[in-house]
mmCIF file of C-alpha atoms in Angstrom:
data_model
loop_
_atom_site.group_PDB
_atom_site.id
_atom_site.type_symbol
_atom_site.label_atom_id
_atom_site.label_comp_id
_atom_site.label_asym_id
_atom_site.label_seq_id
_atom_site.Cartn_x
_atom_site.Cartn_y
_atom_site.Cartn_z
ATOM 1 C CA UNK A 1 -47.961 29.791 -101.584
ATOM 2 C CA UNK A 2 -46.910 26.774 -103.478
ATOM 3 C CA UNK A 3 -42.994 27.432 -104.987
ATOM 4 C CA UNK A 4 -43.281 25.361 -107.874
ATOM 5 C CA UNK A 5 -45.771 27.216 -109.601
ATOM 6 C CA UNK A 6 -43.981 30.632 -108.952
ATOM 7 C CA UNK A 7 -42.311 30.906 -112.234
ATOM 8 C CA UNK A 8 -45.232 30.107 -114.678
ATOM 9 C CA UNK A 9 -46.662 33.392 -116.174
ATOM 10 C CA UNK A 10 -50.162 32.007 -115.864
ATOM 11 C CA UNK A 11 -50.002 31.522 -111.981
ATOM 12 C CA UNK A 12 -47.898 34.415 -111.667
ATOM 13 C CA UNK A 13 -51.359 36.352 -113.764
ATOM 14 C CA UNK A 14 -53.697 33.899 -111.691
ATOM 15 C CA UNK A 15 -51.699 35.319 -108.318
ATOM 16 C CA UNK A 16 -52.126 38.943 -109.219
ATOM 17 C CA UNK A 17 -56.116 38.555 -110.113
ATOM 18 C CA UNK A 18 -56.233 36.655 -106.195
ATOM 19 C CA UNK A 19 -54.644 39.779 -104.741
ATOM 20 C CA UNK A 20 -56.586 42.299 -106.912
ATOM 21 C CA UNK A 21 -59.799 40.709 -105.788
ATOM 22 C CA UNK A 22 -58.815 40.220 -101.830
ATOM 23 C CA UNK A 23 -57.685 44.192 -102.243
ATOM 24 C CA UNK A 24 -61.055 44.810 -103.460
ATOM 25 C CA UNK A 25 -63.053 42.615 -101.561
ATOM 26 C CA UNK A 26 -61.237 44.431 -98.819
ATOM 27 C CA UNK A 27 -62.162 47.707 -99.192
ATOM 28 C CA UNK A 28 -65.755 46.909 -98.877
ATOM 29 C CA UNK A 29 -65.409 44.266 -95.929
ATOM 30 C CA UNK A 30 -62.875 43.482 -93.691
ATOM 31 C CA UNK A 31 -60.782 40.560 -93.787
ATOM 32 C CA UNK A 32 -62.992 38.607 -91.231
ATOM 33 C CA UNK A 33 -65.865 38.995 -93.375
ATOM 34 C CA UNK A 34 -64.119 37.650 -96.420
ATOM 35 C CA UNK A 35 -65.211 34.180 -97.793
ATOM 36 C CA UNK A 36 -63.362 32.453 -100.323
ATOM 37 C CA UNK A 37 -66.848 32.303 -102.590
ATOM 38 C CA UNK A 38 -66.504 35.337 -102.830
ATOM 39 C CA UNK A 39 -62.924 35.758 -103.906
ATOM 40 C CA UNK A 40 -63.128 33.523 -106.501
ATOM 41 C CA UNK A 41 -65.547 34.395 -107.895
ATOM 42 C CA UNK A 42 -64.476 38.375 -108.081
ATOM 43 C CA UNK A 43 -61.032 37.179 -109.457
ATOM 44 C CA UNK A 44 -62.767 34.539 -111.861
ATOM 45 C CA UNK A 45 -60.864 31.484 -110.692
ATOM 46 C CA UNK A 46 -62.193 28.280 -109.112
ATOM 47 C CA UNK A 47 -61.872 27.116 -105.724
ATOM 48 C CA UNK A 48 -59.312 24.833 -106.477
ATOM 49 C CA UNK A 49 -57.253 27.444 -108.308
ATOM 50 C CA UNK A 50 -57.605 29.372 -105.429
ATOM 51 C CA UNK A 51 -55.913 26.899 -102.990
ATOM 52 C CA UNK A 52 -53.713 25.675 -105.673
ATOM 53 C CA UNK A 53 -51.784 28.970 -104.863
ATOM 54 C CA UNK A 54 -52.534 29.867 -101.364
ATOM 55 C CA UNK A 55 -53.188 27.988 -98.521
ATOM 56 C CA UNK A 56 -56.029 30.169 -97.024
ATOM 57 C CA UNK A 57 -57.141 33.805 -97.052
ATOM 58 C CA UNK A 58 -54.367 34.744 -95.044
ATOM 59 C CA UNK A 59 -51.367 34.151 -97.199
ATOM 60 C CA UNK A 60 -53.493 35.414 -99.695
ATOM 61 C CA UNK A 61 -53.174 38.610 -97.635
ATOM 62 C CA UNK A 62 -50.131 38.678 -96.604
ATOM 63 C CA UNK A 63 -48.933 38.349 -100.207
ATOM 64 C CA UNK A 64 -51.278 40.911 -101.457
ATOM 65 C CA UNK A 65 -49.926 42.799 -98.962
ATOM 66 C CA UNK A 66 -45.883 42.044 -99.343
ATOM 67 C CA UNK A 67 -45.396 45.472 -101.753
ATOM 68 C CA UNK A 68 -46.503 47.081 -98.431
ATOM 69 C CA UNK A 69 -43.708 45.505 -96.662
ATOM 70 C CA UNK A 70 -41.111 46.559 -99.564
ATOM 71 C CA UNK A 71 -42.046 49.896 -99.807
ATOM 72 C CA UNK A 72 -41.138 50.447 -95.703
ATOM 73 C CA UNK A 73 -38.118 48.651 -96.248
ATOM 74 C CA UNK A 74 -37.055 50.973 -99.449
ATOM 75 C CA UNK A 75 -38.693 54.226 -97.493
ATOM 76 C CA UNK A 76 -36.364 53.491 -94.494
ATOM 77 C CA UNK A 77 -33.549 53.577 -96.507
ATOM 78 C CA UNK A 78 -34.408 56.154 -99.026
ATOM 79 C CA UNK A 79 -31.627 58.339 -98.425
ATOM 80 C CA UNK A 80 -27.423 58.313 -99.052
ATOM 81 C CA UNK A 81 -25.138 60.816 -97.299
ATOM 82 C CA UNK A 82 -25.644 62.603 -94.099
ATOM 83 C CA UNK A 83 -29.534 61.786 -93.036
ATOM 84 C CA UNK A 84 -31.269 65.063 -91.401
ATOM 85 C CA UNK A 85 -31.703 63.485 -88.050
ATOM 86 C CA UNK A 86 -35.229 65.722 -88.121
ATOM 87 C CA UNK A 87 -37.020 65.180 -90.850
ATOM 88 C CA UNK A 88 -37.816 61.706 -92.543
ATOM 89 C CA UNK A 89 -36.815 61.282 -96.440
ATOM 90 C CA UNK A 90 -40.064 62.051 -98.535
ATOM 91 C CA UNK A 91 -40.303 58.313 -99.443
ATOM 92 C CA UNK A 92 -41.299 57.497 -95.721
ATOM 93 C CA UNK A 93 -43.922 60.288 -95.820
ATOM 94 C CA UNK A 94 -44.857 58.342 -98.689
ATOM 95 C CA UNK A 95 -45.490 55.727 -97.555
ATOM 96 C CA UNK A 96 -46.981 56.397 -94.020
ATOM 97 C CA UNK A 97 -49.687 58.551 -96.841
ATOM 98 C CA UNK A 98 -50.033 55.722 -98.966
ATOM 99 C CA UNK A 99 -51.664 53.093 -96.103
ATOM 100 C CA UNK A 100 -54.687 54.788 -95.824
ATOM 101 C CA UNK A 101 -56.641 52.733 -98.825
ATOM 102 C CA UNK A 102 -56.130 49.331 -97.211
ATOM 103 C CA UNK A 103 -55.472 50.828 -93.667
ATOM 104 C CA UNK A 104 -58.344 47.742 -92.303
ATOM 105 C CA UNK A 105 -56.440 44.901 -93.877
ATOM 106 C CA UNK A 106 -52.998 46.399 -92.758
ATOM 107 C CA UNK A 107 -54.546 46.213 -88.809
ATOM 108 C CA UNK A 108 -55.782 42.696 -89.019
ATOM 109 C CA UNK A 109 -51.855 41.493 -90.426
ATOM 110 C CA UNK A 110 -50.119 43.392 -88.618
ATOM 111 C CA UNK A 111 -50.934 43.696 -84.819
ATOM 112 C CA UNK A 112 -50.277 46.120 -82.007
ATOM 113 C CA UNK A 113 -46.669 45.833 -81.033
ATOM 114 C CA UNK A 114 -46.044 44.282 -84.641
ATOM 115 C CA UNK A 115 -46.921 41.067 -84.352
ATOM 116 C CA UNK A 116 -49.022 39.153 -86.780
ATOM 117 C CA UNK A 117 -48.309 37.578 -90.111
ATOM 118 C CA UNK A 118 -47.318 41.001 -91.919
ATOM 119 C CA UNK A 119 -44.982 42.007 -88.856
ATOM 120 C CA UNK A 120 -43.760 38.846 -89.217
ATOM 121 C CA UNK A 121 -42.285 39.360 -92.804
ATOM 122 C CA UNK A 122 -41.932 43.201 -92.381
ATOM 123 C CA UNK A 123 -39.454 42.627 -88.888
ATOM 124 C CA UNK A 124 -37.839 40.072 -91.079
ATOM 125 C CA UNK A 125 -37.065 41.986 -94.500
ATOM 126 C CA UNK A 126 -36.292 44.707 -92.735
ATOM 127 C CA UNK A 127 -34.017 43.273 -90.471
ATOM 128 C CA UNK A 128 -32.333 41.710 -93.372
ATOM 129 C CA UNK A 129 -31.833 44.550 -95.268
ATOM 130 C CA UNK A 130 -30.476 47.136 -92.440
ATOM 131 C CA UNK A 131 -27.911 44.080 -91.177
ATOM 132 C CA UNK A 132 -27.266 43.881 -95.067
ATOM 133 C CA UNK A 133 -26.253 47.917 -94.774
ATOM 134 C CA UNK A 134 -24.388 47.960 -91.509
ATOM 135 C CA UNK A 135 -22.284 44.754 -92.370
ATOM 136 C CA UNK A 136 -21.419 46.664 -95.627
ATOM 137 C CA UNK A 137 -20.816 49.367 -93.748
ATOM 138 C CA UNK A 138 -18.514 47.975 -91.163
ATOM 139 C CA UNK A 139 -20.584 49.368 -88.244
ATOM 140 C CA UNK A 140 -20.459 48.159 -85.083
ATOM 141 C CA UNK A 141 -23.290 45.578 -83.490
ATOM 142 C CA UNK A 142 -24.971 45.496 -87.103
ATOM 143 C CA UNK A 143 -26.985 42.561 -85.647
ATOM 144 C CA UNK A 144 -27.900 44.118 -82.548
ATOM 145 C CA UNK A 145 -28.470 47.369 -84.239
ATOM 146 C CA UNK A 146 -30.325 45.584 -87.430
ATOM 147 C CA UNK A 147 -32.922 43.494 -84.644
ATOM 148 C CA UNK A 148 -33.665 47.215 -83.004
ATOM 149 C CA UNK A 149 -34.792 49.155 -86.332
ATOM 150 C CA UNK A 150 -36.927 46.243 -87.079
ATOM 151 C CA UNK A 151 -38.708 45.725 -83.802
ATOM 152 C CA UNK A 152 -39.142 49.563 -83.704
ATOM 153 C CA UNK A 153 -40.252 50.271 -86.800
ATOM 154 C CA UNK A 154 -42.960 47.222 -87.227
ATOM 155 C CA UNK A 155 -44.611 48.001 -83.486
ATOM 156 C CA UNK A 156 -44.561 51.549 -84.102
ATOM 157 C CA UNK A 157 -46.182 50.789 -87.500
ATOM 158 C CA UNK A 158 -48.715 48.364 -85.865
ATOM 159 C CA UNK A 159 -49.450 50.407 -83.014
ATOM 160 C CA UNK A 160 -50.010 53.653 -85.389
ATOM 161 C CA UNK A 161 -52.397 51.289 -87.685
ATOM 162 C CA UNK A 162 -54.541 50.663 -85.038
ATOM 163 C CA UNK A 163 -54.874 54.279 -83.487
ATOM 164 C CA UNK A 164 -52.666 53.901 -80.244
ATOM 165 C CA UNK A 165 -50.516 56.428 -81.322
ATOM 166 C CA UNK A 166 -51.623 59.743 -82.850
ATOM 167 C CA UNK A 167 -50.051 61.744 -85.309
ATOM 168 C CA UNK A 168 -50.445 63.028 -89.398
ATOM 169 C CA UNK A 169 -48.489 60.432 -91.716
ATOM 170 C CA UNK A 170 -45.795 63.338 -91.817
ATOM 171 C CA UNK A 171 -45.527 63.805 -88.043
ATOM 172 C CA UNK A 172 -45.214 59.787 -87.856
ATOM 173 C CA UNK A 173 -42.709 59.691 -90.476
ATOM 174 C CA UNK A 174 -40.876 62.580 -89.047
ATOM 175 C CA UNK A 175 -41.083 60.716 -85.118
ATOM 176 C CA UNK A 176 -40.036 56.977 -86.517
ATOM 177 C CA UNK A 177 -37.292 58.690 -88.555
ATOM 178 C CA UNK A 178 -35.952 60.268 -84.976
ATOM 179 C CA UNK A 179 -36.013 57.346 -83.189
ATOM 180 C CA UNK A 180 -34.481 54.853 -86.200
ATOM 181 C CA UNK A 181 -31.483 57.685 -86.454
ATOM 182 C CA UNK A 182 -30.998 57.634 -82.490
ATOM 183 C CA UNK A 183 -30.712 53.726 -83.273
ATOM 184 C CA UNK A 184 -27.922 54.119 -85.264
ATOM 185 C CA UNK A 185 -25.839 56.557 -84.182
ATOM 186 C CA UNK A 186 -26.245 54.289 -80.502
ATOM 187 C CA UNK A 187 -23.648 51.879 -81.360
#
């Protein structure tokens, strides 16, 4: 994405009609099958528009996709206290639920193991943000610990996406939760 159109109100409007139309586009194709014809032309932009702001379908994607990657990182960390080393906070069944609509374009970011271009951001952010906590925290190995949760979290994410591990959005959220909570309380 270019940076020095971020601010502008029209691009930022111009952005939102890109990932509105890849989202829809989306749910009747996947990814793969996407041209950029099409795109335009469903978001009512030229070609050049198009490429003004992204430089191909991917990080088109990928940004249509980043509220995904905010919404884990808020759902992992959706609780203050005592966590209930058992059972996930609602917001993670939440958002487990909530991937089902765009479940196809999730699996061809975000690979098996959580690789791809949306692991790539999601291990990232999240990383960030549970370093961010334990630092603030004063707990030991934050980076160590922060590097864990992320890898976990974004291949058990991928993996789950793409069906090589079974289990309700609640059960998931529930299992994750376990094994995030065991991550902590390790170091």
């Amino acid at each position: 994405m270019n940076r020095g159109i971020a601010q502008d109100p029209r691009s930022a409007r111009t952005r939102a009609r890109l990932r509105g139309a890849l989202l829809a586009e989306c749910a009747e194709r996947p990814l793969e099958e996407v041209g950029v014809a099409a795109l335009v032309r469903r978001a009512g932009v030229g070609r050049a528009t198009f490429y003004l702001h992204y430089d191909g379908l991917e990080a088109l994607a990928v940004d249509a996709c980043a509220d995904v990657v905010r919404e884990a990182v808020e759902a992992l960390h959706a609780w203050r206290g005592r966590p209930d080393p058992v059972h996930a906070p609602p917001a993670l069944t939440e958002f487990f639920t909530s991937l089902a609509p765009h479940a196809g374009l999730y699996r061809s970011l975000l690979a098996p193991g959580g690789g791809g271009p949306l692991g790539r951001v999601l291990s990232r952010d999240l990383r960030a943000y549970s370093l961010r906590e334990r630092a603030l925290a004063g707990a030991p190995d934050a980076a160590l610990v922060a590097s864990a949760v992320a890898a976990t979290f974004t291949g058990i994410l991928g993996d789950w996406l793409h069906g090589l591990l079974e289990a309700a959005p609640g059960e998931m959220a529930d299992q994750v939760w376990q094994l995030l909570v065991a991550l902590h309380r390790s170091r």
